[in-house]
Short mmCIF file of C-alpha atoms in Angstrom, two decimals:
data_model
loop_
_atom_site.label_atom_id
_atom_site.label_comp_id
_atom_site.label_asym_id
_atom_site.label_seq_id
_atom_site.Cartn_x
_atom_site.Cartn_y
_atom_site.Cartn_z
CA MET A 769 16.10 42.94 14.23
CA HIS A 770 18.61 43.24 11.50
CA ALA A 771 19.04 39.92 9.51
CA PRO A 772 22.97 39.33 10.80
CA ARG A 773 21.64 39.83 14.44
CA LEU A 774 18.84 37.50 13.83
CA ALA A 775 21.00 34.71 12.36
CA LEU A 776 23.45 35.11 15.21
CA LEU A 777 20.84 34.76 17.61
CA VAL A 778 19.52 31.56 15.83
CA VAL A 779 23.01 30.13 15.70
CA LEU A 780 23.53 30.76 19.64
CA LEU A 781 19.85 29.06 20.29
CA VAL A 782 21.19 26.05 18.39
CA ALA A 783 24.65 25.70 19.91
CA CYS A 784 22.92 26.42 23.31
CA ALA A 785 20.27 23.41 22.68
CA ARG A 786 22.70 21.08 21.28
CA GLU A 787 25.29 21.94 24.32
CA GLU A 788 22.72 20.28 26.57
CA GLY A 789 22.41 17.11 24.26
CA GLY A 790 19.52 16.14 22.11
CA VAL A 791 16.70 18.06 19.91
CA THR A 792 15.01 20.90 21.88
CA VAL A 793 11.96 22.99 21.12
CA ALA A 794 14.41 25.91 20.92
CA GLU A 795 16.73 23.98 18.28
CA GLU A 796 13.40 23.15 16.28
CA ALA A 797 12.09 26.76 16.38
CA ALA A 798 15.53 28.13 15.58
CA VAL A 799 16.04 25.94 12.49
CA ALA A 800 12.43 26.58 11.38
CA GLY A 801 13.12 30.38 11.71
CA GLU A 802 16.38 30.00 9.88
CA THR A 803 14.87 28.49 7.15
CA GLY A 804 11.80 30.72 6.96
CA ALA A 805 9.40 27.57 7.35
CA ALA A 806 6.22 28.28 9.20
CA THR A 807 4.66 25.28 10.73
CA ALA A 808 0.91 25.41 10.56
CA THR A 809 0.64 22.62 13.29
CA ALA A 810 3.01 24.37 15.76
CA PRO A 811 0.57 26.77 17.48
CA ASP A 812 -2.14 24.24 17.62
CA ALA A 813 0.42 21.29 18.85
CA CYS A 814 0.31 22.27 22.17
CA PRO A 815 -3.06 24.43 23.05
CA ALA A 816 -3.09 26.43 25.80
CA THR A 817 -5.93 25.16 27.97
CA GLY A 818 -5.46 26.46 31.46
CA GLN A 819 -4.06 22.79 32.47
CA TRP A 820 -0.78 21.44 32.45
CA THR A 821 0.13 18.81 29.67
CA PRO A 822 3.22 17.17 28.91
CA CYS A 823 3.99 19.59 25.97
CA ALA A 824 3.12 22.50 27.89
CA ILE A 825 5.47 22.14 30.50
CA LEU A 826 8.36 20.86 28.47
CA GLN A 827 7.64 23.88 26.29
CA ARG A 828 7.65 26.07 29.65
CA LEU A 829 10.79 24.70 30.79
CA GLU A 830 12.44 25.25 27.40
CA ARG A 831 11.54 28.56 27.33
CA SER A 832 12.85 29.26 30.61
CA GLY A 833 16.09 28.40 29.66
CA MET A 834 16.37 24.98 30.90
CA ALA A 835 17.03 22.72 28.26
CA PRO A 836 14.47 19.83 29.54
CA GLN A 837 15.21 16.33 27.92
CA GLN A 838 12.49 13.61 28.33
CA ASP A 839 13.48 10.48 29.72
CA SER A 840 11.85 7.33 27.84
CA GLY A 841 11.79 5.38 31.31
CA GLY A 842 8.92 7.56 32.78
CA ALA A 843 8.98 8.04 36.74
CA SER A 844 6.72 6.48 39.45
CA GLU A 845 6.24 7.59 43.05
CA ALA A 846 4.31 4.88 45.21
CA SER A 847 1.67 6.98 46.44
CA LEU A 848 0.85 8.89 43.20
CA SER A 849 -1.46 7.04 40.88
CA PRO A 850 -0.58 8.48 37.58
CA ARG A 851 2.55 7.29 35.55
CA GLY A 852 4.89 10.28 35.78
CA LEU A 853 7.00 11.87 33.22
CA LEU A 854 10.81 12.13 33.68
CA VAL A 855 12.74 14.97 32.63
CA ARG A 856 16.19 15.62 32.87
CA VAL A 857 17.27 19.17 33.63
CA GLY A 858 20.78 19.49 33.40
CA ARG A 859 21.93 17.24 36.24
CA ALA A 860 18.78 17.23 38.04
CA GLU A 861 15.73 14.99 37.55
CA LEU A 862 12.13 16.26 37.53
CA GLU A 863 9.11 13.89 38.00
CA LEU A 864 6.09 15.20 36.63
CA TYR A 865 2.54 13.59 37.72
CA ILE A 866 -0.31 15.27 35.71
CA TYR A 867 -3.90 14.77 36.90
CA PRO A 868 -7.14 15.56 35.05
CA ASP A 869 -7.87 18.54 37.18
CA ALA A 870 -6.77 20.71 40.20
CA ALA A 871 -9.19 18.90 42.81
CA ALA A 872 -7.87 15.53 41.65
CA ARG A 873 -4.30 16.82 42.25
CA GLU A 874 -5.17 18.35 45.66
CA ARG A 875 -6.90 15.12 46.96
CA GLU A 876 -3.90 12.93 45.80
CA GLN A 877 -1.48 15.45 47.20
CA SER A 878 -3.07 15.35 50.81
CA THR A 879 -2.22 11.79 51.06
CA LEU A 880 1.73 12.43 50.55
CA ASP A 881 3.82 11.97 53.60
CA ARG A 882 5.16 15.66 53.68
CA THR A 883 8.25 14.96 55.77
CA ARG A 884 9.71 13.16 52.71
CA TYR A 885 9.73 16.61 50.74
CA VAL A 886 10.78 20.04 50.97
CA ASP A 887 8.90 22.90 49.47
CA TYR A 888 10.62 24.87 46.60
CA ALA A 889 10.69 28.07 48.47
CA ALA A 890 12.14 26.49 51.61
CA SER A 891 15.76 26.24 52.25
CA GLN A 892 17.18 22.78 51.48
CA THR A 893 17.93 20.47 54.66
CA PHE A 894 21.17 18.34 55.10
CA ARG A 895 18.78 15.37 54.52
CA ALA A 896 18.47 16.47 50.92
CA GLU A 897 15.01 15.66 50.42
CA PRO A 898 13.34 15.99 46.95
CA THR A 899 11.59 19.16 46.37
CA LEU A 900 7.67 19.18 46.01
CA ILE A 901 6.24 21.80 43.60
CA SER A 902 2.59 21.78 42.64
CA SER A 903 0.60 23.81 40.30
CA ALA A 904 -2.91 23.60 38.93
CA ASN A 905 -3.29 19.88 37.98
CA MET A 906 0.49 18.94 38.43
CA ILE A 907 2.73 17.69 41.01
CA ALA A 908 6.21 17.93 40.42
CA ILE A 909 9.21 16.11 42.33
CA LEU A 910 12.47 17.99 41.79
CA HIS A 911 15.72 15.83 42.78
CA SER A 912 18.30 18.56 42.91
CA ASN A 913 20.44 20.31 45.71
CA ASN A 914 21.22 23.25 43.53
CA SER A 915 19.32 26.19 45.24
CA LYS A 916 19.39 28.29 41.98
CA GLN A 917 17.84 25.45 39.60
CA ARG A 918 15.18 24.68 42.62
CA GLU A 919 14.11 28.25 42.58
CA ARG A 920 13.87 28.71 38.72
CA LEU A 921 12.26 25.26 38.34
CA GLY A 922 9.86 26.11 41.04
CA ASP A 923 9.05 29.65 39.51
CA ALA A 924 8.44 28.34 35.99
CA ILE A 925 6.19 25.81 37.34
CA THR A 926 4.35 27.68 39.96
CA ALA A 927 3.44 30.79 37.37
CA GLY A 928 0.74 28.26 36.26
CA PRO A 929 -0.06 26.49 32.89
CA PRO A 930 -0.75 28.50 29.67
CA GLN A 931 -3.98 30.01 29.84
CA PRO A 932 -6.31 30.10 26.57
CA ALA A 933 -6.35 33.32 24.79
CA ARG A 934 -9.60 35.50 25.61
CA PRO A 935 -11.81 36.44 22.89
#
């Protein structure tokens, strides 16, 4: 890619990230790329383990073009044991509950009252239930009535966590 086109791409990435508010992964990467700075810790900061981690899900959402903003307040769902991570994606709220492994997530997910949620692949009802999305060791609860956003977030999450590189 030519330098002028790359510079324009960097400016667009930074502008889009700032438009959503806050500092994002895309903005940090764009600034690092613009200055030619390469951070030695960036690749190792969020290693691909095959399990969801807070940094892995935030990176996935960022790379999917969703500009997630982590809320400092956290989230809690009465029937789920871990303290949740609250992420704002546009006008929507996404609660993320991360477990040590998929078996722990499945055990706890089986206790949820499924009538209170709608699957991300199902049509939203008039009751506007939160959307339940699960993948590997994570349960996500999305509060949004926007069908396109529900689909994009569901696809990004159900694609699975980043897998470790094969030797």
